[in-house]
Coordinates of C-alpha atoms and ligand atoms in Angstrom, one line a residue:
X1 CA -43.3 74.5 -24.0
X2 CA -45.5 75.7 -26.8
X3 CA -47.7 74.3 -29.6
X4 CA -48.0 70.5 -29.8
X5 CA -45.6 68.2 -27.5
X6 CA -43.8 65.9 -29.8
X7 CA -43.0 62.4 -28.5
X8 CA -40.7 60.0 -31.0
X9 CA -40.0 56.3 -29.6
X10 CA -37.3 54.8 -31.3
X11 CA -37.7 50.8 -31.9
X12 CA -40.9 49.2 -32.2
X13 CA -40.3 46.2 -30.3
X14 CA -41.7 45.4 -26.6
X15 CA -40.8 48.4 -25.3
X16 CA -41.4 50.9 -27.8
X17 CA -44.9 49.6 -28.4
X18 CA -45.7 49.4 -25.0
X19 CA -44.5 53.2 -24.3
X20 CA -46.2 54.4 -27.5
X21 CA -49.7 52.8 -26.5
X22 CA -49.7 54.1 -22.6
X23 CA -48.5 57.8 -24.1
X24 CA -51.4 57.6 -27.0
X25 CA -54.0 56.6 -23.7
X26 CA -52.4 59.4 -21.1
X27 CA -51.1 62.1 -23.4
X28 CA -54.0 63.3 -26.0
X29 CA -52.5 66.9 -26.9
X30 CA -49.5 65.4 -27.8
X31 CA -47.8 64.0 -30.9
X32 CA -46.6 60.3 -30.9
X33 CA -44.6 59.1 -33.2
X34 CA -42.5 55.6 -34.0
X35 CA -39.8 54.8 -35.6
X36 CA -38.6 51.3 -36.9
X37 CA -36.6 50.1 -40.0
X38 CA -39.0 47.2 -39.7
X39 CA -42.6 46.9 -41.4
X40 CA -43.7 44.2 -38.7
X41 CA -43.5 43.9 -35.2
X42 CA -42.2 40.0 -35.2
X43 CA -42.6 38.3 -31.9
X44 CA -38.9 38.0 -30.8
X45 CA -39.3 35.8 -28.0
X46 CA -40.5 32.7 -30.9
X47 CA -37.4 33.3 -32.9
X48 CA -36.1 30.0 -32.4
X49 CA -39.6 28.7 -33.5
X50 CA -39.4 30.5 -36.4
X51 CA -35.5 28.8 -37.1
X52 CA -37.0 24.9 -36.0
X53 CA -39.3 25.5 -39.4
X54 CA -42.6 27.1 -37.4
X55 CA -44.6 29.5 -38.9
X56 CA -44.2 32.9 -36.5
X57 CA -46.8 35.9 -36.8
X58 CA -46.2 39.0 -37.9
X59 CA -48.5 42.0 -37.4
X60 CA -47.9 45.2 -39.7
X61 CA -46.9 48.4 -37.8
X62 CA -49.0 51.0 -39.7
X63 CA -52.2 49.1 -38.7
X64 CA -51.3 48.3 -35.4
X65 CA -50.3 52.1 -34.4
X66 CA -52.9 54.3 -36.8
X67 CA -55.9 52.2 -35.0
X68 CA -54.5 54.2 -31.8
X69 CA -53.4 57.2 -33.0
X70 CA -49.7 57.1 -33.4
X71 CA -47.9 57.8 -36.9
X72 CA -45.8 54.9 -37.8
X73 CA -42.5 55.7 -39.8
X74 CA -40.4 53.0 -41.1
X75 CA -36.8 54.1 -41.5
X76 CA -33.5 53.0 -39.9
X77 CA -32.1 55.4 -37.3
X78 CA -29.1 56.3 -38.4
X79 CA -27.9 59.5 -35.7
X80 CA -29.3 61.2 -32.8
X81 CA -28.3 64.7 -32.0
X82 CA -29.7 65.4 -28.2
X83 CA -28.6 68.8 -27.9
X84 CA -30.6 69.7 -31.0
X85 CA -33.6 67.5 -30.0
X86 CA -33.1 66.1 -33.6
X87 CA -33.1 62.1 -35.1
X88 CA -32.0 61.5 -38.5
X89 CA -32.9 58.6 -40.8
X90 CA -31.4 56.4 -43.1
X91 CA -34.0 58.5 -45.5
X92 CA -32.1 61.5 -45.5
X93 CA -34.9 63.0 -42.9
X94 CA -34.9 64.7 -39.8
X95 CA -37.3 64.3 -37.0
X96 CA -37.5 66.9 -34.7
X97 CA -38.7 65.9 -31.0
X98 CA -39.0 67.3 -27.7
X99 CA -39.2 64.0 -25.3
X100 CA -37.3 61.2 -26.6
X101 CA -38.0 57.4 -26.3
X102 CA -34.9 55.3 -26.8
X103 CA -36.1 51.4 -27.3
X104 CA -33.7 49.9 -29.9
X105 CA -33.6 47.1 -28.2
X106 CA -30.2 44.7 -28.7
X107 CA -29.1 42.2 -30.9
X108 CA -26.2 39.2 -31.4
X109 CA -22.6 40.2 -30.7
X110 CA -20.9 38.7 -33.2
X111 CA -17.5 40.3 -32.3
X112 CA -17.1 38.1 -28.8
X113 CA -15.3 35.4 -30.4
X114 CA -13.3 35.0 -33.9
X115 CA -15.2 33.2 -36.7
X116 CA -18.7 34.0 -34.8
X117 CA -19.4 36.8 -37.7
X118 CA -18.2 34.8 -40.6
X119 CA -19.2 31.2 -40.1
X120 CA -21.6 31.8 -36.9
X121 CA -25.9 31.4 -37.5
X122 CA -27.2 34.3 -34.6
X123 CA -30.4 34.5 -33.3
X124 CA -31.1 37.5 -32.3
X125 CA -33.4 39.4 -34.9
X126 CA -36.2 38.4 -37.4
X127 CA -33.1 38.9 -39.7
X128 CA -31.3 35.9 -38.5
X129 CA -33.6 33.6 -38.8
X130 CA -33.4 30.7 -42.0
X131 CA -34.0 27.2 -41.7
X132 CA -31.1 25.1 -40.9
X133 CA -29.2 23.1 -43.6
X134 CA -28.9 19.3 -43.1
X135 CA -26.2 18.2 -40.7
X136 CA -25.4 18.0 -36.8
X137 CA -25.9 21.6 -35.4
X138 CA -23.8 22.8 -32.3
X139 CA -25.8 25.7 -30.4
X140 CA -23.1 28.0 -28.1
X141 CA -24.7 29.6 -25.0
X142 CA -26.9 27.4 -22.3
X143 CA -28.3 30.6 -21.3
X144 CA -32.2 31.0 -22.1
X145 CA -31.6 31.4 -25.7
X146 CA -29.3 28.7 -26.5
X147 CA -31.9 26.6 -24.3
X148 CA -34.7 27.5 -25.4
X149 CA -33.2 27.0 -29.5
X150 CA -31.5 23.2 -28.8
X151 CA -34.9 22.0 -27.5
X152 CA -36.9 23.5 -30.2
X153 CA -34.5 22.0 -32.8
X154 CA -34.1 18.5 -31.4
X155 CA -38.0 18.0 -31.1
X156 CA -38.4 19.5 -34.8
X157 CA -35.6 17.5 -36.2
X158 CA -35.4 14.0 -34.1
X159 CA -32.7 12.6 -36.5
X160 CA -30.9 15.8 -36.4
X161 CA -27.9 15.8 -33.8
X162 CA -28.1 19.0 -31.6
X163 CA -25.0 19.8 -29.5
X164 CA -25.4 22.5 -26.4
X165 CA -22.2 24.1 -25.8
X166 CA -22.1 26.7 -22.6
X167 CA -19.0 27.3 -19.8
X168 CA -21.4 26.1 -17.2
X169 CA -24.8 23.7 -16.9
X170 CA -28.0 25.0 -18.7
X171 CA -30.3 26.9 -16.4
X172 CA -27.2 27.2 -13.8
X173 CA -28.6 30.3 -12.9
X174 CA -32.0 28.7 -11.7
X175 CA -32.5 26.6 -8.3
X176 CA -31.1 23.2 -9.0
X177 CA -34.8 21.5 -9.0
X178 CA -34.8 23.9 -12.7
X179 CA -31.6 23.0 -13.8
X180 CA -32.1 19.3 -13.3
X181 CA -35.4 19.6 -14.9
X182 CA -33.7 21.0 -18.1
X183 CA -30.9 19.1 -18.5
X184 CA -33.2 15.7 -18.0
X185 CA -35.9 17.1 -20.7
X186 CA -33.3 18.3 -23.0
X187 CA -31.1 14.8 -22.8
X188 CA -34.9 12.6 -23.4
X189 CA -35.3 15.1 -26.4
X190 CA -31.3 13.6 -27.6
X191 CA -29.4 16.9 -27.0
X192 CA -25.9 16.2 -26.0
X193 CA -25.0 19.0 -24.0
X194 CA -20.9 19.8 -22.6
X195 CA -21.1 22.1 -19.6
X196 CA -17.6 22.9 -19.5
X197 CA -16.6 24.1 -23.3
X198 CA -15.5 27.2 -23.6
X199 CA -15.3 28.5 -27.0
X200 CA -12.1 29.8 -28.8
X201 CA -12.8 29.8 -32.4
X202 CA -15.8 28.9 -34.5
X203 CA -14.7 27.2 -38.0
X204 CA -16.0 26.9 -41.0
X205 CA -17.1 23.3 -39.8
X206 CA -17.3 23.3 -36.2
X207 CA -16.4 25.1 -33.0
X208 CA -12.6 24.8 -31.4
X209 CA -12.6 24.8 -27.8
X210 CA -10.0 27.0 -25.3
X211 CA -8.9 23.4 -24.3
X212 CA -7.7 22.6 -28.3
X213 CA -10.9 20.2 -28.7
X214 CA -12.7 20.7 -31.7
X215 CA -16.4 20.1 -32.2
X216 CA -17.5 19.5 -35.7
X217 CA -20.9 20.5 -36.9
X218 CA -22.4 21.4 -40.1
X219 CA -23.9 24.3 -38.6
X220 CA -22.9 26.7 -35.1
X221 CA -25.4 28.9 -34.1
X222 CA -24.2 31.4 -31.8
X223 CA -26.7 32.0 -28.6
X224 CA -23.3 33.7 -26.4
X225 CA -24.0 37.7 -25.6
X226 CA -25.9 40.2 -26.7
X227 CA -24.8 44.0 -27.9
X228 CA -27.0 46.7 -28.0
X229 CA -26.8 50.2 -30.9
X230 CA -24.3 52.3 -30.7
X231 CA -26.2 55.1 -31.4
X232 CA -26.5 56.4 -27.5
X233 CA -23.0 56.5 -27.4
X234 CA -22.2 58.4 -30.7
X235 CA -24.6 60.7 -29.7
X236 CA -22.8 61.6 -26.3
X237 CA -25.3 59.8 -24.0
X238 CA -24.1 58.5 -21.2
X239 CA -23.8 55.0 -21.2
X240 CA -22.5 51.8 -20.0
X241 CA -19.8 49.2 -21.8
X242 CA -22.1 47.6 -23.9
X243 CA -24.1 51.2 -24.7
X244 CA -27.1 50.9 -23.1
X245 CA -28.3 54.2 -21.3
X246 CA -28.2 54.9 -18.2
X247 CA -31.1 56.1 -16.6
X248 CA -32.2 57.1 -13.4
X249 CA -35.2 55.6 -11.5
X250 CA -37.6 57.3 -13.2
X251 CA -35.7 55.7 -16.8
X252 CA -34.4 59.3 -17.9
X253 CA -31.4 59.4 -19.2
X254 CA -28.7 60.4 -16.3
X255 CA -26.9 63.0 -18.8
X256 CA -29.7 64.1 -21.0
X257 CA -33.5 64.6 -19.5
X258 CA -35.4 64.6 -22.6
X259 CA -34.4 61.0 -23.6
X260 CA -36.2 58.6 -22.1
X261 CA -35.0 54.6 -22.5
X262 CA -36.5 51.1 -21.8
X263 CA -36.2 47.6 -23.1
X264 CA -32.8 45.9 -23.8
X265 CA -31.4 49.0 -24.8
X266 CA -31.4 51.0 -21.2
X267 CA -29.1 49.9 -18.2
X268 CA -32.3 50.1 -15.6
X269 CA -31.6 49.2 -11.6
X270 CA -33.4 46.2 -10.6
X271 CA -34.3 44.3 -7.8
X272 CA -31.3 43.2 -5.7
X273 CA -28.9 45.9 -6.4
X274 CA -28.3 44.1 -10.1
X275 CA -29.5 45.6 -13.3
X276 CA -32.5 44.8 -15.1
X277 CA -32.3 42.1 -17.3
X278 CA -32.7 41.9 -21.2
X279 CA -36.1 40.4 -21.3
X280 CA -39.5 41.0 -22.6
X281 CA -40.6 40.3 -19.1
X282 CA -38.3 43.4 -18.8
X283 CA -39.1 46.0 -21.8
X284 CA -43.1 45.2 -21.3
X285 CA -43.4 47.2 -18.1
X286 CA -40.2 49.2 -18.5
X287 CA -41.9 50.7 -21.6
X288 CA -45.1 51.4 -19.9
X289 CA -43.9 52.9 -17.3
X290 CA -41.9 55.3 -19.2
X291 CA -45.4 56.3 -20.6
X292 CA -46.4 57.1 -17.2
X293 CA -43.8 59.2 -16.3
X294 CA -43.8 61.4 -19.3
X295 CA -47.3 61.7 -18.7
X296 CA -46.7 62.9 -15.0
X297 CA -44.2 65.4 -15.8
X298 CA -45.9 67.2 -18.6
X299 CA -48.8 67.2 -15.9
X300 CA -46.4 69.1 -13.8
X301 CA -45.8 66.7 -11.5
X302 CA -43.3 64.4 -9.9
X303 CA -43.5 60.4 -11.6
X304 CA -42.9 58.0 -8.5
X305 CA -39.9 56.2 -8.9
X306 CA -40.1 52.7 -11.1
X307 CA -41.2 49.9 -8.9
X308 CA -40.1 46.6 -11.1
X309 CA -39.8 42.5 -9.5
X310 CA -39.6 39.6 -11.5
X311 CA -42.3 36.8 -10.7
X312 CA -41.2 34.1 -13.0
X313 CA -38.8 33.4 -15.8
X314 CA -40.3 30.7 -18.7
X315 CA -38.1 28.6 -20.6
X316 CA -39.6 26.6 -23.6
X317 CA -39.0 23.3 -24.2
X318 CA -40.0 22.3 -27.0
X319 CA -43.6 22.5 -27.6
X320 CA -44.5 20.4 -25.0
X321 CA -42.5 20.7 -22.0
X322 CA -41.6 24.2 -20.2
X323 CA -39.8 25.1 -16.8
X324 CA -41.2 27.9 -15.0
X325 CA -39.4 29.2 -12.3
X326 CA -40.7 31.4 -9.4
X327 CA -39.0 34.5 -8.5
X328 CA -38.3 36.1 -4.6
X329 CA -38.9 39.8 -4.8
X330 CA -34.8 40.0 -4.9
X331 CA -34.8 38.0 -8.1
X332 CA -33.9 34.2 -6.9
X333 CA -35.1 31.5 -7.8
X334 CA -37.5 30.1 -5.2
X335 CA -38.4 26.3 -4.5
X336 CA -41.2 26.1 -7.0
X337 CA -40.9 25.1 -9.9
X338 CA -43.9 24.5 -12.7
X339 CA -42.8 21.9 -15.9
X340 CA -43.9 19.5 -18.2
X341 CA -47.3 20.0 -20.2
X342 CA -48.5 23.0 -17.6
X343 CA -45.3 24.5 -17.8
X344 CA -45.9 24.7 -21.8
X345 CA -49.3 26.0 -21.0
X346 CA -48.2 29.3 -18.9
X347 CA -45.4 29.7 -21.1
X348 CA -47.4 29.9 -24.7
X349 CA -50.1 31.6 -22.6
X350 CA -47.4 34.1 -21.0
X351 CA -46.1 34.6 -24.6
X352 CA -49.9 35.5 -26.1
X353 CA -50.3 37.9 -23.5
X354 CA -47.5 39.8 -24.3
X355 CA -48.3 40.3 -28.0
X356 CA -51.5 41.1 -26.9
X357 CA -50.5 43.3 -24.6
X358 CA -48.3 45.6 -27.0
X359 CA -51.3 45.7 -29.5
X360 CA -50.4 42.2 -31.6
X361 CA -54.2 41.0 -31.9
Ligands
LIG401 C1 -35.0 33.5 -29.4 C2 -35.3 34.5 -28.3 C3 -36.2 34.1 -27.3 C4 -36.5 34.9 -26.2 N1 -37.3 34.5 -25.2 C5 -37.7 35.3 -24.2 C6 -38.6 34.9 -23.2 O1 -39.1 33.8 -23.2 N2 -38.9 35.8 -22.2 C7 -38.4 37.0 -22.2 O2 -38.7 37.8 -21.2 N3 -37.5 37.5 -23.1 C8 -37.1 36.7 -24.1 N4 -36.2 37.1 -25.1 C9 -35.7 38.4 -25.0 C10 -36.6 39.5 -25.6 O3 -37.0 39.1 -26.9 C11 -36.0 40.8 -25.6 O4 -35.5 41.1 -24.3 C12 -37.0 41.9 -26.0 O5 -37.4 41.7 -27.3 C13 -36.5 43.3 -25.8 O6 -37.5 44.2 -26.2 P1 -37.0 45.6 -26.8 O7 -38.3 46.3 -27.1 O8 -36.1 46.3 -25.9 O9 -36.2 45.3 -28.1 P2 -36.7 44.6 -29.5 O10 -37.8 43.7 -29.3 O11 -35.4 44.0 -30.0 O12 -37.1 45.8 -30.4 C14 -36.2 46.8 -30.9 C15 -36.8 47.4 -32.1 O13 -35.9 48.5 -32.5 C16 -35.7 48.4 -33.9 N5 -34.4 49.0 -34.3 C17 -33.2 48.7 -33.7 N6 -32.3 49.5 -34.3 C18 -32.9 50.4 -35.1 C19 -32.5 51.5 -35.9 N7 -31.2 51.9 -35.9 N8 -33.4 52.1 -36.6 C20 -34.7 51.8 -36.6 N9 -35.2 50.8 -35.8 C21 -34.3 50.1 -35.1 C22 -35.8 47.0 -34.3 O14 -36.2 46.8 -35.7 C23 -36.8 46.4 -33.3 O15 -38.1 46.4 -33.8 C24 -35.9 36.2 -26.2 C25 -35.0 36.6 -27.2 C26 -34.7 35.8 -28.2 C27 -33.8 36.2 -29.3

């Protein structure tokens, strides 16, 4: 290669920043450029903060990439053509690039179920977030999200009636210490939750069960699955069901080696022979490493492959409680189990640190 290398990332979110900031430190000659349609980097992971009526922080883009170097660009991606090493953006523009960093992270799937997309509240984005009207609310999903949202709402809103919906017990997926810890917190904070409700149909006023029940509610908000862009597949990538791209153990793209990809948007192997997950505890160190191996190959040299374990996963609950679960190096929940006040603690201060960590100071 000749002249100038040029670098885009594509999504400012935990993963883009983080790749951006590690290739402004380890690759000087080169030319490092983001792309976002948004102004702000919002901090995702307080989303349901923002929806129980918190005030969230926003930190604007141009400021926090020009004090390290890296030209900001806010436009929507709209196509990616890898064979031409080209993006183009909702502008009309073209960005040429030779190294590629896809990190578009994901948002709701709204598709899953009929009535999600027409009567449905997601949280997903910064986009999806407005305050609640008045009225019992029914949350779908008791995965972290759904969780993480019913708590925050109840303890906002203690005359509110909050409703958690999910096919199996919050935190299922945790040890059973976790689980128990959830579902007591959650039930003193006067969620109802039904552990067995699958969901047919949402409605214009409520949520109709696959066993004919219906479950009225003057607001659903929708916490059940995620999707990711579409724009890895249009462009030939190769990629899984959901579109994320599928990348070796270095995070290249299996079918095309300029594109890197991390966050939510890239189907990474994890510990345990399972993928990674869709986490910021996940796009964090995915997109720094990325940075590193970039860095190593335009050194002319080998990148080692991407080393990744989990140590804990944080749920919120509420502003003063929290479960923190510890992790085996395989991804399983071990024995302990951190909650209460101290859990809040290490979550808000887990939370800080990733800001912080992506440039949000
Ligand atoms: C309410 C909530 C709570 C969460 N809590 C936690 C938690 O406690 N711990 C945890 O580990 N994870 C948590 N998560 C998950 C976490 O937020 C995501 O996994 C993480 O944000 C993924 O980072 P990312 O960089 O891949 O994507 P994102 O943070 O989603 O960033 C993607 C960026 O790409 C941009 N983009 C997308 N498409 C386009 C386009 N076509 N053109 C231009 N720009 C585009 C977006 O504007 C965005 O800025 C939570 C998620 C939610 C919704």
């Amino acid at each position: 290669m000749t002249g100038q290398q040029r670098i885009v990332v594509l999504g400012a979110g935990y993963a883009g920043l983080a790749a951006a900031r590690g290739l402004a430190r380890s690759m000087r000659g080169a030319r490092v450029t983001v792309v976002d349609a948004r102004a702000e980097f919002v901090e995702r992971v307080r989303l349901h903060q923002a929806v129980a009526g918190q005030e969230v922080r926003r930190w604007d883009l141009w400021k926090m990439l020009g004090d390290k170097g890296i030209e900001f660009v806010r436009a929507e991606v709209v196509d990616l053509d890898p064979e031409a090493g080209l993006i183009r953006l909702g502008t009309g523009a073209e960005l040429g690039y030779d190294t590629l960093v896809y990190a578009l992270g994901s948002a709701a799937d709204r598709a899953r179920v009929p009535g999600v997309a027409e009567y449905a509240r997601v949280l997903a984005t910064p986009e999806d977030v407005r305050t609640l009207p008045a009225g019992p609310v029914v949350v779908v999903g008791a995965g972290a999200t759904g969780i993480e949202l019913a708590a925050e709402l109840a303890e906002a809103h203690p005359d509110s009636a909050v409703t958690l919906l999910g096919a199996s017990a919050p935190g299922a997926w945790l040890s059973a210490r976790a689980a128990d810890l959830i579902a007591g917190t959650l039930s003193d904070l006067g969620v109802a939750i039904r552990s067995d409700a699958e969901v047919a149909e949402v409605l214009p006023d409520g949520v109709r069960l696959t066993d004919g029940t219906v479950v009225p509610a003057a607001t659903v908000v929708w916490t059940a699955g995620f999707t990711v862009p579409d724009l890895a597949r249009r462009a030939g990538l190769d990629v899984d069901d959901y579109g994320r791209v599928r990348t070796d153990d270095t995070l290249r793209s299996i079918s095309h080696p300029a594109v890197y990809a991390a966050g939510d948007a890239a189907l990474m192997a994890g510990p345990g022979d399972r993928p990674l997950r869709m986490a910021c505890a996940t796009a964090i160190p995915t997109g720094g490493y990325v940075a590193r191996a970039i860095a190593r190959r335009a050194r002319g040299a080998e990148p080692d492959p991407m080393r990744f374990r989990y140590y804990l996963q944080c749920l919120s609950l509420g502003r003063r409680a929290a479960v923190i679960q510890v992790l085996t190096a395989d991804d399983r929940p071990a024995r302990t189990v951190l909650r209460g006040r101290p859990g809040a603690w290490v979550k808000e201060l887990i939370v800080r640190g990733a800001a912080f960590s992506v440039g949000a100071r």
